[in-house]
mmCIF file of C-alpha atoms in Angstrom:
data_model
loop_
_atom_site.group_PDB
_atom_site.id
_atom_site.type_symbol
_atom_site.label_atom_id
_atom_site.label_comp_id
_atom_site.label_asym_id
_atom_site.label_seq_id
_atom_site.Cartn_x
_atom_site.Cartn_y
_atom_site.Cartn_z
ATOM 1 C CA UNK A 10 -55.552 -123.895 70.330
ATOM 2 C CA UNK A 11 -54.972 -121.925 73.513
ATOM 3 C CA UNK A 12 -56.869 -123.499 76.408
ATOM 4 C CA UNK A 13 -58.102 -120.180 77.798
ATOM 5 C CA UNK A 14 -59.840 -119.201 74.554
ATOM 6 C CA UNK A 15 -63.444 -119.797 73.554
ATOM 7 C CA UNK A 16 -64.329 -120.741 69.939
ATOM 8 C CA UNK A 17 -65.154 -117.709 67.815
ATOM 9 C CA UNK A 18 -66.034 -117.902 64.096
ATOM 10 C CA UNK A 19 -64.730 -114.910 62.070
ATOM 11 C CA UNK A 20 -68.192 -113.863 60.843
ATOM 12 C CA UNK A 21 -69.606 -113.974 64.386
ATOM 13 C CA UNK A 22 -66.681 -111.932 65.697
ATOM 14 C CA UNK A 23 -67.174 -109.341 62.974
ATOM 15 C CA UNK A 24 -70.841 -108.857 63.876
ATOM 16 C CA UNK A 25 -70.073 -108.676 67.612
ATOM 17 C CA UNK A 26 -67.415 -106.030 66.987
ATOM 18 C CA UNK A 27 -69.691 -103.888 64.812
ATOM 19 C CA UNK A 28 -72.569 -104.191 67.287
ATOM 20 C CA UNK A 29 -70.258 -103.167 70.130
ATOM 21 C CA UNK A 30 -68.972 -100.074 68.344
ATOM 22 C CA UNK A 31 -72.174 -98.997 66.627
ATOM 23 C CA UNK A 32 -73.181 -96.585 69.410
ATOM 24 C CA UNK A 33 -69.846 -94.711 69.346
ATOM 25 C CA UNK A 34 -69.061 -94.475 65.623
ATOM 26 C CA UNK A 35 -70.904 -92.766 62.807
ATOM 27 C CA UNK A 36 -72.883 -94.849 60.342
ATOM 28 C CA UNK A 37 -70.310 -94.093 57.656
ATOM 29 C CA UNK A 38 -67.447 -95.293 59.867
ATOM 30 C CA UNK A 39 -69.316 -98.458 60.834
ATOM 31 C CA UNK A 40 -69.939 -99.104 57.155
ATOM 32 C CA UNK A 41 -66.235 -98.620 56.432
ATOM 33 C CA UNK A 42 -65.197 -100.960 59.261
ATOM 34 C CA UNK A 43 -67.751 -103.487 58.067
ATOM 35 C CA UNK A 44 -66.332 -103.487 54.543
ATOM 36 C CA UNK A 45 -62.727 -103.839 55.743
ATOM 37 C CA UNK A 46 -63.599 -106.704 58.075
ATOM 38 C CA UNK A 47 -65.679 -108.358 55.347
ATOM 39 C CA UNK A 48 -62.480 -108.709 53.323
ATOM 40 C CA UNK A 49 -60.785 -110.332 56.296
ATOM 41 C CA UNK A 50 -63.695 -112.712 56.952
ATOM 42 C CA UNK A 51 -63.803 -113.742 53.284
ATOM 43 C CA UNK A 52 -60.063 -114.378 53.376
ATOM 44 C CA UNK A 53 -60.485 -116.529 56.501
ATOM 45 C CA UNK A 54 -63.169 -118.575 54.749
ATOM 46 C CA UNK A 55 -61.000 -119.054 51.661
ATOM 47 C CA UNK A 56 -58.034 -120.011 53.850
ATOM 48 C CA UNK A 57 -59.993 -122.490 55.959
ATOM 49 C CA UNK A 58 -59.827 -120.490 59.202
ATOM 50 C CA UNK A 59 -63.189 -121.091 60.877
ATOM 51 C CA UNK A 60 -62.131 -120.315 64.452
ATOM 52 C CA UNK A 61 -60.154 -117.185 65.401
ATOM 53 C CA UNK A 62 -58.624 -119.113 68.306
ATOM 54 C CA UNK A 63 -56.270 -120.572 65.697
ATOM 55 C CA UNK A 64 -55.273 -117.223 64.152
ATOM 56 C CA UNK A 65 -51.527 -116.507 64.277
ATOM 57 C CA UNK A 66 -49.144 -113.724 63.377
ATOM 58 C CA UNK A 67 -48.151 -115.670 60.302
ATOM 59 C CA UNK A 68 -51.779 -115.782 59.170
ATOM 60 C CA UNK A 69 -51.996 -112.001 59.522
ATOM 61 C CA UNK A 70 -48.862 -111.650 57.418
ATOM 62 C CA UNK A 71 -50.374 -113.811 54.674
ATOM 63 C CA UNK A 72 -53.560 -111.724 54.734
ATOM 64 C CA UNK A 73 -51.505 -108.561 54.454
ATOM 65 C CA UNK A 74 -49.543 -109.911 51.489
ATOM 66 C CA UNK A 75 -52.754 -110.995 49.792
ATOM 67 C CA UNK A 76 -54.374 -107.573 50.152
ATOM 68 C CA UNK A 77 -51.253 -105.720 49.031
ATOM 69 C CA UNK A 78 -50.089 -107.894 46.149
ATOM 70 C CA UNK A 79 -53.130 -109.816 44.911
ATOM 71 C CA UNK A 80 -55.725 -107.108 45.526
ATOM 72 C CA UNK A 81 -53.381 -104.201 44.710
ATOM 73 C CA UNK A 82 -54.302 -102.164 47.807
ATOM 74 C CA UNK A 83 -52.566 -98.770 47.980
ATOM 75 C CA UNK A 84 -50.446 -97.955 51.034
ATOM 76 C CA UNK A 85 -52.982 -95.532 52.531
ATOM 77 C CA UNK A 86 -55.815 -98.025 52.042
ATOM 78 C CA UNK A 87 -53.695 -100.824 53.482
ATOM 79 C CA UNK A 88 -53.037 -98.721 56.567
ATOM 80 C CA UNK A 89 -56.782 -98.234 57.099
ATOM 81 C CA UNK A 90 -57.421 -101.937 56.552
ATOM 82 C CA UNK A 91 -54.811 -102.994 59.106
ATOM 83 C CA UNK A 92 -55.736 -100.307 61.641
ATOM 84 C CA UNK A 93 -59.314 -101.612 61.677
ATOM 85 C CA UNK A 94 -58.092 -105.199 61.896
ATOM 86 C CA UNK A 95 -55.910 -104.288 64.863
ATOM 87 C CA UNK A 96 -58.827 -102.763 66.776
ATOM 88 C CA UNK A 97 -60.916 -105.799 65.834
ATOM 89 C CA UNK A 98 -58.304 -108.182 67.235
ATOM 90 C CA UNK A 99 -58.057 -106.146 70.455
ATOM 91 C CA UNK A 100 -61.799 -106.559 70.850
ATOM 92 C CA UNK A 101 -61.572 -110.290 70.108
ATOM 93 C CA UNK A 102 -58.850 -110.666 72.749
ATOM 94 C CA UNK A 103 -61.086 -108.921 75.298
ATOM 95 C CA UNK A 104 -63.759 -111.612 74.796
ATOM 96 C CA UNK A 105 -61.250 -114.499 74.823
ATOM 97 C CA UNK A 106 -61.512 -115.070 71.082
ATOM 98 C CA UNK A 107 -57.855 -114.647 70.023
ATOM 99 C CA UNK A 108 -54.480 -114.895 71.706
ATOM 100 C CA UNK A 109 -53.841 -111.727 73.776
ATOM 101 C CA UNK A 110 -51.338 -109.429 72.096
ATOM 102 C CA UNK A 111 -52.040 -110.698 68.586
ATOM 103 C CA UNK A 112 -52.936 -107.141 67.558
ATOM 104 C CA UNK A 113 -49.356 -106.074 68.345
ATOM 105 C CA UNK A 114 -48.110 -108.227 65.471
ATOM 106 C CA UNK A 115 -49.762 -105.838 63.018
ATOM 107 C CA UNK A 116 -47.274 -103.240 61.801
ATOM 108 C CA UNK A 117 -48.983 -100.403 59.975
ATOM 109 C CA UNK A 118 -47.341 -99.250 56.738
ATOM 110 C CA UNK A 119 -45.743 -95.828 56.983
ATOM 111 C CA UNK A 120 -46.981 -93.201 54.556
ATOM 112 C CA UNK A 121 -45.527 -90.037 56.119
ATOM 113 C CA UNK A 122 -43.288 -89.124 59.046
ATOM 114 C CA UNK A 123 -46.373 -87.981 60.952
ATOM 115 C CA UNK A 124 -48.011 -91.380 60.469
ATOM 116 C CA UNK A 125 -44.925 -93.138 61.778
ATOM 117 C CA UNK A 126 -44.925 -91.112 64.983
ATOM 118 C CA UNK A 127 -48.461 -92.324 65.730
ATOM 119 C CA UNK A 128 -47.046 -95.778 66.402
ATOM 120 C CA UNK A 129 -44.549 -94.811 69.076
ATOM 121 C CA UNK A 130 -44.536 -92.988 72.368
ATOM 122 C CA UNK A 131 -42.789 -89.676 71.801
ATOM 123 C CA UNK A 132 -40.486 -88.371 74.503
ATOM 124 C CA UNK A 133 -42.935 -85.541 75.224
ATOM 125 C CA UNK A 134 -45.833 -87.922 75.688
ATOM 126 C CA UNK A 135 -43.771 -90.352 77.772
ATOM 127 C CA UNK A 136 -42.781 -87.503 80.093
ATOM 128 C CA UNK A 137 -46.434 -86.493 80.513
ATOM 129 C CA UNK A 138 -47.450 -90.057 81.367
ATOM 130 C CA UNK A 139 -44.590 -90.626 83.798
ATOM 131 C CA UNK A 140 -45.054 -87.249 85.483
ATOM 132 C CA UNK A 141 -48.713 -88.125 86.034
ATOM 133 C CA UNK A 142 -47.735 -91.444 87.593
ATOM 134 C CA UNK A 143 -45.026 -89.793 89.678
ATOM 135 C CA UNK A 144 -47.573 -87.373 91.124
ATOM 136 C CA UNK A 145 -50.628 -89.589 91.535
ATOM 137 C CA UNK A 146 -49.428 -93.218 91.459
ATOM 138 C CA UNK A 147 -45.871 -92.994 92.721
ATOM 139 C CA UNK A 148 -43.958 -96.293 93.087
ATOM 140 C CA UNK A 149 -46.968 -98.417 92.203
ATOM 141 C CA UNK A 150 -46.734 -101.444 89.937
ATOM 142 C CA UNK A 151 -47.943 -99.340 87.003
ATOM 143 C CA UNK A 152 -45.412 -96.584 87.666
ATOM 144 C CA UNK A 153 -42.480 -98.955 88.099
ATOM 145 C CA UNK A 154 -43.352 -100.935 84.979
ATOM 146 C CA UNK A 155 -43.788 -97.970 82.639
ATOM 147 C CA UNK A 156 -40.655 -96.263 83.963
ATOM 148 C CA UNK A 157 -38.653 -99.383 83.113
ATOM 149 C CA UNK A 158 -40.279 -99.861 79.710
ATOM 150 C CA UNK A 159 -39.532 -96.285 78.688
ATOM 151 C CA UNK A 160 -36.045 -96.127 80.193
ATOM 152 C CA UNK A 161 -34.847 -99.460 78.777
ATOM 153 C CA UNK A 162 -37.003 -100.240 75.734
ATOM 154 C CA UNK A 163 -37.413 -103.814 76.985
ATOM 155 C CA UNK A 164 -39.869 -106.141 75.319
ATOM 156 C CA UNK A 165 -42.837 -106.752 77.591
ATOM 157 C CA UNK A 166 -41.948 -110.448 77.961
ATOM 158 C CA UNK A 167 -38.444 -109.569 79.115
ATOM 159 C CA UNK A 168 -39.776 -107.038 81.632
ATOM 160 C CA UNK A 169 -42.361 -109.371 83.158
ATOM 161 C CA UNK A 170 -39.734 -112.120 83.371
ATOM 162 C CA UNK A 171 -37.477 -110.095 85.687
ATOM 163 C CA UNK A 172 -36.959 -111.150 89.312
ATOM 164 C CA UNK A 173 -36.138 -108.876 92.223
ATOM 165 C CA UNK A 174 -32.698 -110.487 92.279
ATOM 166 C CA UNK A 175 -32.109 -109.313 88.698
ATOM 167 C CA UNK A 176 -32.218 -105.713 89.878
ATOM 168 C CA UNK A 177 -29.018 -104.250 91.341
ATOM 169 C CA UNK A 178 -29.751 -100.906 92.970
ATOM 170 C CA UNK A 179 -26.092 -100.197 93.721
ATOM 171 C CA UNK A 180 -24.915 -100.876 90.158
ATOM 172 C CA UNK A 181 -28.123 -99.347 88.759
ATOM 173 C CA UNK A 182 -28.731 -102.245 86.404
ATOM 174 C CA UNK A 183 -31.030 -105.071 85.381
ATOM 175 C CA UNK A 184 -29.818 -108.543 84.417
ATOM 176 C CA UNK A 185 -31.787 -110.103 81.572
ATOM 177 C CA UNK A 186 -31.737 -113.904 81.906
ATOM 178 C CA UNK A 187 -33.349 -116.587 79.715
ATOM 179 C CA UNK A 188 -35.144 -119.032 82.069
ATOM 180 C CA UNK A 189 -37.294 -121.387 79.967
ATOM 181 C CA UNK A 190 -37.347 -124.066 82.675
ATOM 182 C CA UNK A 191 -39.172 -121.773 85.093
ATOM 183 C CA UNK A 192 -41.579 -120.053 82.757
ATOM 184 C CA UNK A 193 -39.825 -116.911 81.473
ATOM 185 C CA UNK A 194 -37.946 -116.572 78.228
ATOM 186 C CA UNK A 195 -36.136 -113.976 76.156
ATOM 187 C CA UNK A 196 -36.997 -113.572 72.487
ATOM 188 C CA UNK A 197 -33.435 -114.314 71.408
ATOM 189 C CA UNK A 198 -33.015 -116.938 74.140
ATOM 190 C CA UNK A 199 -29.553 -117.047 75.741
ATOM 191 C CA UNK A 200 -28.320 -114.705 73.014
ATOM 192 C CA UNK A 201 -30.540 -112.006 74.507
ATOM 193 C CA UNK A 202 -29.008 -112.225 77.985
ATOM 194 C CA UNK A 203 -27.391 -108.950 78.975
ATOM 195 C CA UNK A 204 -27.090 -106.222 81.591
ATOM 196 C CA UNK A 205 -29.103 -103.031 81.092
ATOM 197 C CA UNK A 206 -28.142 -99.782 82.813
ATOM 198 C CA UNK A 207 -30.795 -97.695 84.590
ATOM 199 C CA UNK A 208 -31.006 -94.012 85.467
ATOM 200 C CA UNK A 209 -30.938 -92.797 89.073
ATOM 201 C CA UNK A 210 -34.568 -91.700 88.790
ATOM 202 C CA UNK A 211 -35.779 -95.125 87.660
ATOM 203 C CA UNK A 212 -33.786 -96.800 90.427
ATOM 204 C CA UNK A 213 -35.428 -94.501 92.967
ATOM 205 C CA UNK A 214 -38.859 -95.611 91.760
ATOM 206 C CA UNK A 215 -37.865 -99.300 91.792
ATOM 207 C CA UNK A 216 -36.330 -99.009 95.277
ATOM 208 C CA UNK A 217 -39.546 -97.499 96.647
ATOM 209 C CA UNK A 218 -41.736 -99.974 94.765
ATOM 210 C CA UNK A 219 -39.860 -102.912 96.264
ATOM 211 C CA UNK A 220 -39.631 -101.408 99.778
ATOM 212 C CA UNK A 221 -43.174 -100.049 100.074
ATOM 213 C CA UNK A 222 -45.677 -101.404 97.574
ATOM 214 C CA UNK A 223 -44.344 -104.720 96.298
ATOM 215 C CA UNK A 224 -46.806 -107.428 97.471
ATOM 216 C CA UNK A 225 -44.023 -109.869 98.262
ATOM 217 C CA UNK A 226 -45.562 -112.644 96.184
ATOM 218 C CA UNK A 227 -43.630 -115.443 94.522
ATOM 219 C CA UNK A 228 -44.645 -117.220 91.331
ATOM 220 C CA UNK A 229 -45.458 -120.902 90.868
ATOM 221 C CA UNK A 230 -41.734 -121.664 90.552
ATOM 222 C CA UNK A 231 -40.880 -120.010 93.855
ATOM 223 C CA UNK A 232 -39.228 -117.031 92.168
ATOM 224 C CA UNK A 233 -39.713 -113.466 93.414
ATOM 225 C CA UNK A 234 -40.885 -111.368 90.428
ATOM 226 C CA UNK A 235 -39.745 -107.776 90.157
ATOM 227 C CA UNK A 236 -43.198 -106.942 88.808
ATOM 228 C CA UNK A 237 -45.776 -108.790 90.878
ATOM 229 C CA UNK A 238 -49.488 -108.574 91.554
ATOM 230 C CA UNK A 239 -51.248 -109.617 94.748
ATOM 231 C CA UNK A 240 -51.379 -113.142 93.319
ATOM 232 C CA UNK A 241 -48.201 -113.848 91.362
ATOM 233 C CA UNK A 242 -45.938 -112.602 88.582
ATOM 234 C CA UNK A 243 -47.365 -109.835 86.409
ATOM 235 C CA UNK A 244 -48.659 -111.428 83.202
ATOM 236 C CA UNK A 245 -47.874 -110.043 79.755
ATOM 237 C CA UNK A 246 -51.593 -109.553 79.183
ATOM 238 C CA UNK A 247 -51.949 -107.457 82.342
ATOM 239 C CA UNK A 248 -48.852 -105.452 81.366
ATOM 240 C CA UNK A 249 -50.514 -104.659 78.035
ATOM 241 C CA UNK A 250 -53.628 -103.536 79.890
ATOM 242 C CA UNK A 251 -51.531 -101.166 82.004
ATOM 243 C CA UNK A 252 -50.046 -99.640 78.848
ATOM 244 C CA UNK A 253 -53.494 -99.215 77.279
ATOM 245 C CA UNK A 254 -54.789 -97.668 80.516
ATOM 246 C CA UNK A 255 -52.126 -94.997 80.954
ATOM 247 C CA UNK A 256 -51.672 -94.025 77.308
ATOM 248 C CA UNK A 257 -55.231 -92.680 77.176
ATOM 249 C CA UNK A 258 -54.851 -88.870 77.015
ATOM 250 C CA UNK A 259 -57.786 -88.375 79.380
ATOM 251 C CA UNK A 260 -55.852 -90.172 82.126
ATOM 252 C CA UNK A 261 -52.611 -88.192 82.076
ATOM 253 C CA UNK A 262 -53.864 -84.866 80.710
ATOM 254 C CA UNK A 263 -57.639 -84.618 81.369
ATOM 255 C CA UNK A 264 -58.225 -83.969 77.682
ATOM 256 C CA UNK A 265 -59.685 -86.018 74.844
ATOM 257 C CA UNK A 266 -58.321 -85.465 71.329
ATOM 258 C CA UNK A 267 -61.311 -87.360 69.931
ATOM 259 C CA UNK A 268 -63.981 -84.944 71.225
ATOM 260 C CA UNK A 269 -65.610 -87.607 73.382
ATOM 261 C CA UNK A 270 -67.362 -86.914 76.667
ATOM 262 C CA UNK A 271 -64.812 -88.360 79.068
ATOM 263 C CA UNK A 272 -67.259 -89.259 81.824
ATOM 264 C CA UNK A 273 -69.394 -91.450 79.562
ATOM 265 C CA UNK A 274 -66.762 -92.678 77.095
ATOM 266 C CA UNK A 275 -66.873 -96.441 76.659
ATOM 267 C CA UNK A 276 -63.046 -96.531 76.902
ATOM 268 C CA UNK A 277 -63.094 -94.955 80.372
ATOM 269 C CA UNK A 278 -63.369 -98.206 82.399
ATOM 270 C CA UNK A 279 -59.923 -99.694 82.915
ATOM 271 C CA UNK A 280 -60.987 -102.988 81.373
ATOM 272 C CA UNK A 281 -62.016 -101.156 78.194
ATOM 273 C CA UNK A 282 -58.909 -98.966 77.826
ATOM 274 C CA UNK A 283 -58.005 -100.632 74.543
ATOM 275 C CA UNK A 284 -61.068 -99.014 72.941
ATOM 276 C CA UNK A 285 -59.504 -95.561 73.095
ATOM 277 C CA UNK A 286 -58.116 -94.695 69.640
ATOM 278 C CA UNK A 287 -55.080 -93.143 71.338
ATOM 279 C CA UNK A 288 -54.289 -96.055 73.658
ATOM 280 C CA UNK A 289 -51.160 -98.016 72.827
ATOM 281 C CA UNK A 290 -49.671 -101.359 73.792
ATOM 282 C CA UNK A 291 -46.212 -101.707 75.404
ATOM 283 C CA UNK A 292 -44.455 -102.073 72.040
ATOM 284 C CA UNK A 293 -44.672 -98.334 71.194
ATOM 285 C CA UNK A 294 -42.755 -97.692 74.447
ATOM 286 C CA UNK A 295 -39.966 -99.843 73.016
ATOM 287 C CA UNK A 296 -40.132 -98.171 69.627
ATOM 288 C CA UNK A 297 -40.228 -94.733 71.214
ATOM 289 C CA UNK A 298 -37.303 -95.515 73.511
ATOM 290 C CA UNK A 299 -35.176 -96.744 70.616
ATOM 291 C CA UNK A 300 -36.015 -93.665 68.546
ATOM 292 C CA UNK A 301 -35.338 -91.348 71.499
ATOM 293 C CA UNK A 302 -31.897 -92.878 72.100
ATOM 294 C CA UNK A 303 -31.038 -92.467 68.426
ATOM 295 C CA UNK A 304 -32.229 -88.863 68.405
ATOM 296 C CA UNK A 305 -30.156 -88.151 71.514
ATOM 297 C CA UNK A 306 -26.984 -89.214 69.666
ATOM 298 C CA UNK A 307 -26.588 -92.573 71.420
ATOM 299 C CA UNK A 308 -24.289 -94.573 69.099
ATOM 300 C CA UNK A 309 -26.197 -97.157 67.097
ATOM 301 C CA UNK A 310 -24.146 -100.146 68.387
ATOM 302 C CA UNK A 311 -25.027 -99.124 71.962
ATOM 303 C CA UNK A 312 -28.725 -98.974 71.084
ATOM 304 C CA UNK A 313 -28.444 -102.342 69.341
ATOM 305 C CA UNK A 314 -26.895 -104.041 72.369
ATOM 306 C CA UNK A 315 -29.076 -102.319 74.961
ATOM 307 C CA UNK A 316 -32.357 -103.078 73.188
ATOM 308 C CA UNK A 317 -31.290 -106.498 71.807
ATOM 309 C CA UNK A 318 -32.233 -105.621 68.255
ATOM 310 C CA UNK A 319 -30.284 -105.871 64.998
ATOM 311 C CA UNK A 320 -29.273 -102.796 63.038
ATOM 312 C CA UNK A 321 -31.349 -104.031 60.088
ATOM 313 C CA UNK A 322 -34.473 -104.170 62.259
ATOM 314 C CA UNK A 323 -33.677 -100.755 63.742
ATOM 315 C CA UNK A 324 -33.392 -99.283 60.252
ATOM 316 C CA UNK A 325 -36.619 -100.904 58.986
ATOM 317 C CA UNK A 326 -38.943 -100.592 61.963
ATOM 318 C CA UNK A 327 -37.648 -98.243 64.651
ATOM 319 C CA UNK A 328 -35.475 -95.438 63.325
ATOM 320 C CA UNK A 329 -37.748 -92.417 62.837
ATOM 321 C CA UNK A 330 -34.970 -89.851 62.480
ATOM 322 C CA UNK A 331 -35.142 -87.620 59.450
ATOM 323 C CA UNK A 332 -32.371 -87.654 56.847
ATOM 324 C CA UNK A 333 -31.260 -84.248 58.143
ATOM 325 C CA UNK A 334 -31.013 -85.555 61.722
ATOM 326 C CA UNK A 335 -28.881 -88.484 60.583
ATOM 327 C CA UNK A 336 -26.618 -86.138 58.611
ATOM 328 C CA UNK A 337 -26.154 -83.818 61.602
ATOM 329 C CA UNK A 338 -25.312 -86.735 63.877
ATOM 330 C CA UNK A 339 -22.838 -88.288 61.436
ATOM 331 C CA UNK A 340 -21.064 -84.958 61.020
ATOM 332 C CA UNK A 341 -19.968 -84.852 64.660
ATOM 333 C CA UNK A 342 -17.820 -87.961 64.092
ATOM 334 C CA UNK A 343 -16.036 -86.500 61.054
ATOM 335 C CA UNK A 344 -12.828 -84.432 61.146
ATOM 336 C CA UNK A 345 -13.539 -80.698 61.274
ATOM 337 C CA UNK A 346 -11.436 -79.493 58.357
#
């Protein structure tokens, strides 16, 4: 059990979630959420999970398999089930009931190309977000972080593990280093160590962040984090909060696609950003960046090495190009006869 968590029985969490959302959702939607979460609570009881502190990504996978194979849930119904569970787990994380970021382990099944795009940051949306930050929050921690996430497709753990010394302004690059002895790791350990090239624009933001707004803090190991708060190294949880905060459409565009009154919306406070149906964690930045590179004709081996992801995983989880796009891109490498 994670020390920072407080015990939370599944049935109690379900009721707290429904009570919290009752004032913003219709009765029919609350009823639907209640039914979906009832299935999850019953599964927890059958599986002996009486405290959500102990819930893991593997548990979620077993629940998904059970609902799909044993209960025969259709793809569209499964997507609704998992979407509700993801919002539920975000709420539980906000009250210290589950490990932060557990909701990111839920991958929604794809039913159409439009559905798939909902789970990534499109290039158009990324540009809107970054232009907003460039104009109103230039060279802040939030700006620097999201510029790097979009430009590189780094996993959030890799980004928060960077030190100032890993950034080379002259070479326009970041060095990804596995440092388990001092608290930061790469998913693929030493096999994930690599250099990642940066654009001139991103380097300009990083240069100004370091020179002007970086707090100059070191972490508990005496290292100088590239992304630092006024206390220490930026945590993965705080990085997720930043992503939730700036992917709300009302922040970067002053519009709400959900017809909510922005001034009184319960997702308006920064701490409640995750409640916005449009808010996204850092992972969609990675998925969007990978897709964007593929759509821009970046060779697949280059994307694989830059993003530290296998071609099999790219094909199964990241590549949102249509069959026609893939055909057009393959044609340019064939002899023109």
